[in-house]
mmCIF file of C-alpha atoms in Angstrom:
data_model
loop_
_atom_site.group_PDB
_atom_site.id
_atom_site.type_symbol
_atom_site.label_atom_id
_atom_site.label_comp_id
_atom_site.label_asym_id
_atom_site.label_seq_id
_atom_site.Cartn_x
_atom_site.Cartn_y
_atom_site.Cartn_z
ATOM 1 C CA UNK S 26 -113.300 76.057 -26.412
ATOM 2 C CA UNK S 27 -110.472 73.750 -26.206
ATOM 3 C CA UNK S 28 -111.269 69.988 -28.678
ATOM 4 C CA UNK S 29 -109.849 67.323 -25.162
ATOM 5 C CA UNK S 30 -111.113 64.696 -27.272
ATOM 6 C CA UNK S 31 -107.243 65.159 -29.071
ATOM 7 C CA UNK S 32 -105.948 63.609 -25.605
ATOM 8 C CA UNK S 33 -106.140 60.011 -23.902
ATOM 9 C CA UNK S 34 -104.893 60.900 -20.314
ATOM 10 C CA UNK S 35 -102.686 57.502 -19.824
ATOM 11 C CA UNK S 36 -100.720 56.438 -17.128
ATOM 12 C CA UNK S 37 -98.006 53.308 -16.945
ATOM 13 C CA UNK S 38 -96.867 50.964 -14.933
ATOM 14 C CA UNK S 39 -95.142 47.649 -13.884
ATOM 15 C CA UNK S 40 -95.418 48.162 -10.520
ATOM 16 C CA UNK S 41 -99.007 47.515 -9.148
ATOM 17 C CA UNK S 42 -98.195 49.327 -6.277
ATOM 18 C CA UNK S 43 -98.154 52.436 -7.756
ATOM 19 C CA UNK S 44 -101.621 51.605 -9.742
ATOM 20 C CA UNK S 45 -103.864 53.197 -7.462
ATOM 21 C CA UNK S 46 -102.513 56.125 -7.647
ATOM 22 C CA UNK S 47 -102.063 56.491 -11.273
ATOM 23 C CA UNK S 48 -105.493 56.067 -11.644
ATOM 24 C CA UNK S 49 -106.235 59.031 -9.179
ATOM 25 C CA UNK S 50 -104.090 61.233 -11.205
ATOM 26 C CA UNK S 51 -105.919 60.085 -14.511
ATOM 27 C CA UNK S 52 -109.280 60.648 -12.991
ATOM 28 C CA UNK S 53 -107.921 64.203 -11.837
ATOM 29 C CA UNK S 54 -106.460 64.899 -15.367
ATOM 30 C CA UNK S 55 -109.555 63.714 -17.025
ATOM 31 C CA UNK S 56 -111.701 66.315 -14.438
ATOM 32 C CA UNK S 57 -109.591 68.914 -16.236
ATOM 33 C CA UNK S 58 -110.224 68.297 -19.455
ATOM 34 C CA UNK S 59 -113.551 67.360 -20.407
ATOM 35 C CA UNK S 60 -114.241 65.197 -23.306
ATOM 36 C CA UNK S 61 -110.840 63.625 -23.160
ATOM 37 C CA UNK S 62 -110.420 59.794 -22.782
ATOM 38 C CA UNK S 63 -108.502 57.907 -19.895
ATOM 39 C CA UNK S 64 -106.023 54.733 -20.003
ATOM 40 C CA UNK S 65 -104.341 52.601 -17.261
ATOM 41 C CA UNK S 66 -101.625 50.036 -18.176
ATOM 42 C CA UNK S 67 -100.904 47.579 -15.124
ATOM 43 C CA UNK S 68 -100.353 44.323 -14.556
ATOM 44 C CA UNK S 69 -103.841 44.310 -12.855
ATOM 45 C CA UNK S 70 -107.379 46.071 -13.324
ATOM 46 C CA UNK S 71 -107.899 48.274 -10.205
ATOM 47 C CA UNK S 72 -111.763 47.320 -8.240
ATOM 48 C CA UNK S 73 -112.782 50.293 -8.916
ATOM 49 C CA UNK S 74 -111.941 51.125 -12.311
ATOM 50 C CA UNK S 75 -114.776 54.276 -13.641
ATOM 51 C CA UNK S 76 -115.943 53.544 -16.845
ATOM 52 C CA UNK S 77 -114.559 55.779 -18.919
ATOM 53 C CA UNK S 78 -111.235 54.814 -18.140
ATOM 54 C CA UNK S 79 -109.603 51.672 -20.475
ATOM 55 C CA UNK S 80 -107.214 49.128 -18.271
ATOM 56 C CA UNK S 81 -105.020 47.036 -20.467
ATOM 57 C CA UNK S 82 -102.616 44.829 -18.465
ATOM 58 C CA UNK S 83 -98.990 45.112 -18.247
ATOM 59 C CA UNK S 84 -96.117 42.138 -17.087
ATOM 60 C CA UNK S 85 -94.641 43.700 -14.139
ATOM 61 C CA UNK S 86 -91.468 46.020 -14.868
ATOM 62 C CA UNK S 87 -89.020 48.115 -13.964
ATOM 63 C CA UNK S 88 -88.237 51.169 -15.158
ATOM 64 C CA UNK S 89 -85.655 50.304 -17.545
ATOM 65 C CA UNK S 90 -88.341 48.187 -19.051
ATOM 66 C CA UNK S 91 -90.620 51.081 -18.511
ATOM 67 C CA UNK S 92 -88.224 53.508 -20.512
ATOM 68 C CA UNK S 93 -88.825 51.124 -23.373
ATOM 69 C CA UNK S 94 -92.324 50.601 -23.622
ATOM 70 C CA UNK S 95 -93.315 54.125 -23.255
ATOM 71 C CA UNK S 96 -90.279 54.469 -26.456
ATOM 72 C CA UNK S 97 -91.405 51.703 -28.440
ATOM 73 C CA UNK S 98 -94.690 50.422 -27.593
ATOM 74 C CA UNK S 99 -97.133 53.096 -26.135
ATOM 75 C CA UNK S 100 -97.865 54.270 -29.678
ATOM 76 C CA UNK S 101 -99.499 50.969 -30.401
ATOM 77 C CA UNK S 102 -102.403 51.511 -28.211
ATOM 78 C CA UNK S 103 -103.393 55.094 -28.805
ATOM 79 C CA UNK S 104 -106.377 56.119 -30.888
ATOM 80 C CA UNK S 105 -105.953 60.108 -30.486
ATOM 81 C CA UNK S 106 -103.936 62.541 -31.677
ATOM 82 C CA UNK S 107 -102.179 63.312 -28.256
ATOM 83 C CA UNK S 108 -101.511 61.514 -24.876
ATOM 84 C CA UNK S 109 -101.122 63.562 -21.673
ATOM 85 C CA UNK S 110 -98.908 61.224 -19.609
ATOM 86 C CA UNK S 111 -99.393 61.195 -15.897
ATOM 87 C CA UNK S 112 -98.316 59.223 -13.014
ATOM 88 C CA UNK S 113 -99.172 59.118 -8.816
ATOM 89 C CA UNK S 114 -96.764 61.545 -8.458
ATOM 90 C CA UNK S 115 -97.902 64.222 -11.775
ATOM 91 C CA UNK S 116 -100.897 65.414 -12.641
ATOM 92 C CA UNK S 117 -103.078 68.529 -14.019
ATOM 93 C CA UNK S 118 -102.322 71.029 -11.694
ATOM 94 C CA UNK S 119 -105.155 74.018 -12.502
ATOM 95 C CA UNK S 120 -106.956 73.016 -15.577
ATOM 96 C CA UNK S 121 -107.770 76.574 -16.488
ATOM 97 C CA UNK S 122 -104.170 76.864 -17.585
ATOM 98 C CA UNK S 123 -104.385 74.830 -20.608
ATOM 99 C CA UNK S 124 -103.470 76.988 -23.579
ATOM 100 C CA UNK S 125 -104.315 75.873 -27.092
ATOM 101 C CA UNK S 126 -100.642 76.432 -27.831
ATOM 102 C CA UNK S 127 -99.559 73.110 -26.357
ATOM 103 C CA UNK S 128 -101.371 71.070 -29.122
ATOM 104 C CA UNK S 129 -97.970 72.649 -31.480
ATOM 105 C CA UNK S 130 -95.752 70.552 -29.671
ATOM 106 C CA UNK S 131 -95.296 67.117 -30.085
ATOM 107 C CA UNK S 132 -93.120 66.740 -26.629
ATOM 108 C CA UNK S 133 -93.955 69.264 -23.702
ATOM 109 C CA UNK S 134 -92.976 68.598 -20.057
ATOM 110 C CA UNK S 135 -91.142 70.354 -17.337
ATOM 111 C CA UNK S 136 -87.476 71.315 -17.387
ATOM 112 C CA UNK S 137 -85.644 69.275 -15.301
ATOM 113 C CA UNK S 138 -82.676 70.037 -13.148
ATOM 114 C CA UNK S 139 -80.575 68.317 -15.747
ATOM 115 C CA UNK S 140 -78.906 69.590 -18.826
ATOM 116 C CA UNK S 141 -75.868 68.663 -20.984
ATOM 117 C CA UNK S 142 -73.491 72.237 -21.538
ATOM 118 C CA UNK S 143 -71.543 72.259 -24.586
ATOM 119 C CA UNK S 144 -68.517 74.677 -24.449
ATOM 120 C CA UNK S 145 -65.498 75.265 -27.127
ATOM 121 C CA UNK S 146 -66.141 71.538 -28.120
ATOM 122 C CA UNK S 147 -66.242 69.775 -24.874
ATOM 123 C CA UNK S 148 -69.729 68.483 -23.297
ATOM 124 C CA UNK S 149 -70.590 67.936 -19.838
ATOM 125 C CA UNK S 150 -73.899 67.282 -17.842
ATOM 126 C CA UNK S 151 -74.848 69.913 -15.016
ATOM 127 C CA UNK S 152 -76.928 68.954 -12.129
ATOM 128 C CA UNK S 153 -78.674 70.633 -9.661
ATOM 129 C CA UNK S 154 -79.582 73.238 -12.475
ATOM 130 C CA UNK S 155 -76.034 74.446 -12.598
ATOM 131 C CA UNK S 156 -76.631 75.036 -16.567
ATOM 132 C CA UNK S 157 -78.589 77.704 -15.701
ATOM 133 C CA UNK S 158 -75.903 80.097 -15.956
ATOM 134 C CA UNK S 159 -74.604 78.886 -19.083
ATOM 135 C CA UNK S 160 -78.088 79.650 -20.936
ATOM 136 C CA UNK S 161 -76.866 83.515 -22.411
ATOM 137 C CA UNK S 162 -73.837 82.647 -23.257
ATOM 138 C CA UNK S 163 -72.879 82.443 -26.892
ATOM 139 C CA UNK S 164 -70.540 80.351 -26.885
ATOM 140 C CA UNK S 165 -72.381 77.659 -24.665
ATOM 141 C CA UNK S 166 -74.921 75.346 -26.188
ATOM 142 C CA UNK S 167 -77.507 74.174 -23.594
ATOM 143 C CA UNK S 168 -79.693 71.416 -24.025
ATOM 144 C CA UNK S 169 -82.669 70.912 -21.734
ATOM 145 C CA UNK S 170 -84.158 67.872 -20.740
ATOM 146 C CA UNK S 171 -87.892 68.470 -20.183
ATOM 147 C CA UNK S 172 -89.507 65.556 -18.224
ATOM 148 C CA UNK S 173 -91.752 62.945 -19.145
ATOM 149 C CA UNK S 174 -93.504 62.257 -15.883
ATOM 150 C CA UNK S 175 -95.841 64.490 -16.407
ATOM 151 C CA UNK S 176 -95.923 65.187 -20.336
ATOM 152 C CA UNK S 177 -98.064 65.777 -23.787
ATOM 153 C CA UNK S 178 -96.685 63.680 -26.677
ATOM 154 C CA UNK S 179 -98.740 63.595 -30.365
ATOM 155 C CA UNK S 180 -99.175 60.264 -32.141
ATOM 156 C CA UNK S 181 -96.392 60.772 -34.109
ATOM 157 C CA UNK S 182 -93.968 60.844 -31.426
ATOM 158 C CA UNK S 183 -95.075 57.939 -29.989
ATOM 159 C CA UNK S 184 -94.355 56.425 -33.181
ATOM 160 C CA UNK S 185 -91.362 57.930 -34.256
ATOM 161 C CA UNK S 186 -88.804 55.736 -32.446
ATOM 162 C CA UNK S 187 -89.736 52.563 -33.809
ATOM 163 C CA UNK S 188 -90.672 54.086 -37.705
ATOM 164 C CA UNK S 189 -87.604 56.087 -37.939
ATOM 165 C CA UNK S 190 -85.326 52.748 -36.067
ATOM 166 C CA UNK S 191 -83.829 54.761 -33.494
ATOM 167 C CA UNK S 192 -81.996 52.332 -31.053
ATOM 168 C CA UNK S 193 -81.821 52.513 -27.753
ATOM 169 C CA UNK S 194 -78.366 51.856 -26.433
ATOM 170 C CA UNK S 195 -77.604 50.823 -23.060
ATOM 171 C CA UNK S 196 -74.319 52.630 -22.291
ATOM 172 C CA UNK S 197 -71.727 50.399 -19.676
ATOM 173 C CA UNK S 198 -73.382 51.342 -16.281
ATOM 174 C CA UNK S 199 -71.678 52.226 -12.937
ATOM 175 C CA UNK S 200 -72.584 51.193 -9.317
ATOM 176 C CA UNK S 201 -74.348 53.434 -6.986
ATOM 177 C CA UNK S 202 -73.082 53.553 -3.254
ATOM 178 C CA UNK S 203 -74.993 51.037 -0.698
ATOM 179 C CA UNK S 204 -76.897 49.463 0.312
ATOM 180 C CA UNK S 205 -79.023 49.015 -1.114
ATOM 181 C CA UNK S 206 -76.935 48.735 -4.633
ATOM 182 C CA UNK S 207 -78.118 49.585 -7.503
ATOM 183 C CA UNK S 208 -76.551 50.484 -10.891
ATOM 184 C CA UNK S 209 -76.177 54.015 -12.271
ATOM 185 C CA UNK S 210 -75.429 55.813 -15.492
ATOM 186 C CA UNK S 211 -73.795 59.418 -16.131
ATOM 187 C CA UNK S 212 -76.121 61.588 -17.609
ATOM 188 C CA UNK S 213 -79.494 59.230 -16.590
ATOM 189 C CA UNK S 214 -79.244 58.429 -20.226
ATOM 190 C CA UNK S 215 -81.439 55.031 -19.927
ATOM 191 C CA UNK S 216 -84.207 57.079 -19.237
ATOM 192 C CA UNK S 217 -86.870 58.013 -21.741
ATOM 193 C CA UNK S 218 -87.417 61.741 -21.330
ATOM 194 C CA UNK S 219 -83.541 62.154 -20.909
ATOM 195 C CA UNK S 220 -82.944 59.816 -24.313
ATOM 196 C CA UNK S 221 -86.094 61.721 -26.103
ATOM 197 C CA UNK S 222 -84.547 65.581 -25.262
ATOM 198 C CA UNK S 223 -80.638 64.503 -25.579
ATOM 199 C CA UNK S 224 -79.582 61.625 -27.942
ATOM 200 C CA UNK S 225 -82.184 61.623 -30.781
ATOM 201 C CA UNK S 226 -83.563 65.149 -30.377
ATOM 202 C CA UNK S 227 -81.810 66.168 -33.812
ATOM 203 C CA UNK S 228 -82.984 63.067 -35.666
ATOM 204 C CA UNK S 229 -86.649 63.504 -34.400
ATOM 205 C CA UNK S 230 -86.368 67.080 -35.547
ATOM 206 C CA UNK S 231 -84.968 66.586 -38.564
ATOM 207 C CA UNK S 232 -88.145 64.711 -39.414
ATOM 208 C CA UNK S 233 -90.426 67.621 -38.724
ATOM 209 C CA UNK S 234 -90.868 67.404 -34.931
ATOM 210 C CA UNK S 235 -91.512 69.992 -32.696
ATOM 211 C CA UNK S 236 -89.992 70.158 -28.869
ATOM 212 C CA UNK S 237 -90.384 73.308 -26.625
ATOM 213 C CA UNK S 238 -88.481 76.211 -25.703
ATOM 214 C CA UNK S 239 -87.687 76.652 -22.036
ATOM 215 C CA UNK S 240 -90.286 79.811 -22.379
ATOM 216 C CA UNK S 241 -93.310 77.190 -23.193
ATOM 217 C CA UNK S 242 -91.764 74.466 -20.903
ATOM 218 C CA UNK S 243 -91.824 76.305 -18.424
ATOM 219 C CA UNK S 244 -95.228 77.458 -18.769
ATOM 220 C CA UNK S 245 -96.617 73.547 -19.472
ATOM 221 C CA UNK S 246 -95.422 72.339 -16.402
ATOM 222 C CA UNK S 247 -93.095 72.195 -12.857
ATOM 223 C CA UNK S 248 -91.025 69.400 -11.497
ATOM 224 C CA UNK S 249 -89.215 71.691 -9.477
ATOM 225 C CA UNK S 250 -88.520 75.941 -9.261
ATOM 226 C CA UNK S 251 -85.392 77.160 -10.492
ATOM 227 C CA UNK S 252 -83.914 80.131 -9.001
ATOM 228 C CA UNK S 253 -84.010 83.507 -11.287
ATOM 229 C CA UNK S 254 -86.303 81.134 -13.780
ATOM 230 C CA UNK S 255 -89.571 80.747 -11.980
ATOM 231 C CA UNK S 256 -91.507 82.914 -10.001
ATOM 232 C CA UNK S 257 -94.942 83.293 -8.209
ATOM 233 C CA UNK S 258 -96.574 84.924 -10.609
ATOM 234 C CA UNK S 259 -95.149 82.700 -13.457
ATOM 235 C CA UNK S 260 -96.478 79.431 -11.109
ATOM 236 C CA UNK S 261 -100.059 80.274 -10.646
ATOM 237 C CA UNK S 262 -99.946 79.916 -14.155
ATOM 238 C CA UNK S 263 -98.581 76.985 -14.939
ATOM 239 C CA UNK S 264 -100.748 73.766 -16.131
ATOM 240 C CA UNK S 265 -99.749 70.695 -14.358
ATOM 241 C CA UNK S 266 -96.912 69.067 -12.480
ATOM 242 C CA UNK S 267 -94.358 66.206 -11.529
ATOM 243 C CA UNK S 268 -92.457 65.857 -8.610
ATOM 244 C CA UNK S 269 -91.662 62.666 -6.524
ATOM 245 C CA UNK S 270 -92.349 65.111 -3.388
ATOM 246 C CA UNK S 271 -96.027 64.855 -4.171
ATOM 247 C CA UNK S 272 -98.250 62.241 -4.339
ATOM 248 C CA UNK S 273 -101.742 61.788 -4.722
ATOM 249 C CA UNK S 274 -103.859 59.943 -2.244
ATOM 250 C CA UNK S 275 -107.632 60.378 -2.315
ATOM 251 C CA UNK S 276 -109.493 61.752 -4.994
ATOM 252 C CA UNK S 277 -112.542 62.658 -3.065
ATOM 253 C CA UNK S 278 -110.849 65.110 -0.458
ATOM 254 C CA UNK S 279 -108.330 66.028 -2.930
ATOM 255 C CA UNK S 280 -105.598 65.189 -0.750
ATOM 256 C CA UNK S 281 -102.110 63.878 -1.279
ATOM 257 C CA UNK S 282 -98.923 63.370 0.618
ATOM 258 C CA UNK S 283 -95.978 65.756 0.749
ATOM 259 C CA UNK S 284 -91.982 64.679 0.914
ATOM 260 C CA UNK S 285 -91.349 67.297 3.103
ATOM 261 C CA UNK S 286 -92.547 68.591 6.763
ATOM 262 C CA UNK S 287 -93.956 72.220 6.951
ATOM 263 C CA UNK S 288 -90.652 73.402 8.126
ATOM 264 C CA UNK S 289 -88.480 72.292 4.954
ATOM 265 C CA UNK S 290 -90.723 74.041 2.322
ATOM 266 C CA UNK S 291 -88.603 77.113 3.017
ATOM 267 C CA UNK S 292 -85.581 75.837 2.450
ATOM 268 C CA UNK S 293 -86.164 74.791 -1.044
ATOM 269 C CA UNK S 294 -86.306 77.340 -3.510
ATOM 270 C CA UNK S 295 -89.794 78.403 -4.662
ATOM 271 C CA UNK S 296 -91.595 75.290 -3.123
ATOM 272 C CA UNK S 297 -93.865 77.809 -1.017
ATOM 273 C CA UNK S 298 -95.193 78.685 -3.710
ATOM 274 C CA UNK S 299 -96.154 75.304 -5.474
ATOM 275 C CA UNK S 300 -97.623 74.864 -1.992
ATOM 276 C CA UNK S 301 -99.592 77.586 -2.074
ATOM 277 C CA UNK S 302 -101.065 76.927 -5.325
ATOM 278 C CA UNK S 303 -101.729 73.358 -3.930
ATOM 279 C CA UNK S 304 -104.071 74.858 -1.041
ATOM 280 C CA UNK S 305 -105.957 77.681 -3.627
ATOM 281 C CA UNK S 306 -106.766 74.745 -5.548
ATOM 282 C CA UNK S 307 -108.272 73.302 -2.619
ATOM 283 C CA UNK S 308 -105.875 70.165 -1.972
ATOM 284 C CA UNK S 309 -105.253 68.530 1.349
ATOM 285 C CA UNK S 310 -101.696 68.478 2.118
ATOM 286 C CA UNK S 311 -100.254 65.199 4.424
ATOM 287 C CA UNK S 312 -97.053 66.102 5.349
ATOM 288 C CA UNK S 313 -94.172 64.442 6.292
ATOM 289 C CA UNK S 314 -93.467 63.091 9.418
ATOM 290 C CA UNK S 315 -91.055 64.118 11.484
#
């Protein structure tokens, strides 16, 4: 049987909007893995905070804020060996997924849409998992970002960035179209998971830490399908997942809200079937309206 007591199930926030539901997905999480512990960071204790669930308040934030404390700070208030981070919008999909394996990583979360493609010297980022291609061939180095919404970190990479002094550099942003305006940087390299998998992967390596293939990724968890990579079989098998399309509402009913109406699941690739496992796990789906 699996030791959960490894894992605090912790969710962060600076936005106290979005505290209710964290807690929901930490409850859900905990359901899944018995024994483990439970922590909520927000600027304010919920009313009904269960018992076995820790609230230590937060200052309100952003997410640029959020990037760094979850970098340099989270560390500080773990007591177990792992954290399983979750959020309103990630949780543990089928419980009876979990596979011992995980506990080898020290980072584990989805792969994103989002890599950086390497070719005869010159680097580029692909979107809209246009690297996908790129992946068998030799003389193209891929590097996947695998997400952090929904992810397993050990102690020791929670502690790594501040032991080993890795700075976080804020690169000279660019302005999104508006309104509303907001600013925007190539690559999304101010945020965590992107700055964890991309600009100090080697050094975090080269110290003896482990990140996943794509194989075990892909296994862990799902932000969203990727054609040729993911298939039905391959999802009813996977543990949790992220995704700002769903969000968790009520605990009791096991029912959250979906980003899309009934008629748009079709149209984007393999969400069907992320559906589907939603309803044979017994979820209520609220969809969009129209």
């Amino acid at each position: 049987m699996s030791d959960f007591t490894k894992i605090t199930v912790v969710s962060v926030t600076g936005l106290q909007s979005l505290a209710d539901g964290a807690l929901l997905a930490i409850e859900q999480s905990m359901r899944s893995l018995p024994g483990s512990r439970g922590l909520l960071m927000s600027p304010a204790r919920p009313t009904h905070l269960p018992s076995d669930i820790m609230h230590i308040a937060v200052k309100p934030f952003g997410y640029l804020e959020y990037s760094l404390f979850m970098l340099y700070a989270l560390g500080e208030f773990i007591r177990t060996e792992f954290v399983l981070v979750v959020q309103n919008d990630g949780w543990v999909l089928n419980g009876s997924n979990w596979r011992d394996e995980f506990f080898d990583y020290d980072y584990l979360g989805a792969p994103v849409h989002l890599a950086r493609v390497t070719h005869a010297g010159q680097s580029s980022y692909r979107y809209g998992f246009e690297w996908l291609p790129y992946l068998n061939n030799p003389e193209c180095r891929v590097e996947n970002i695998y997400n952090g919404g929904f992810s397993l970190r050990s102690k020791r990479l929670l502690e790594a960035p501040r032991k080993l002094g890795l700075e976080f550099k804020i690169p000279v942003p660019g302005v999104c179209p508006g309104p509303p305006f907001a600013l925007h940087w190539q690559g999304e390299m101010v945020l965590e998971d992107v700055w964890l998998c991309l600009t100090v992967r080697r050094d975090l390596e080269d110290c003896g830490l482990r990140l996943p293939n794509l194989g075990v990724a892909r296994e862990f968890s799902i932000e969203h399908a990727i054609p040729a990579f993911h298939t039905p079989d391959i999802i009813s098998n996977i543990f949790g997942h992220h995704s700002r399309l769903r969000k968790i509402r009520d605990l009791t009913l096991k029912q959250i809200d979906y980003g899309l109406r009934p008629e748009q699941v079709g149209l984007v690739y393999g969400e069907q079937w992320i559906v589907d496992e939603f309803n044979k796990n017994n979820y209520q789906i609220s969809w969009a309206n129209p």
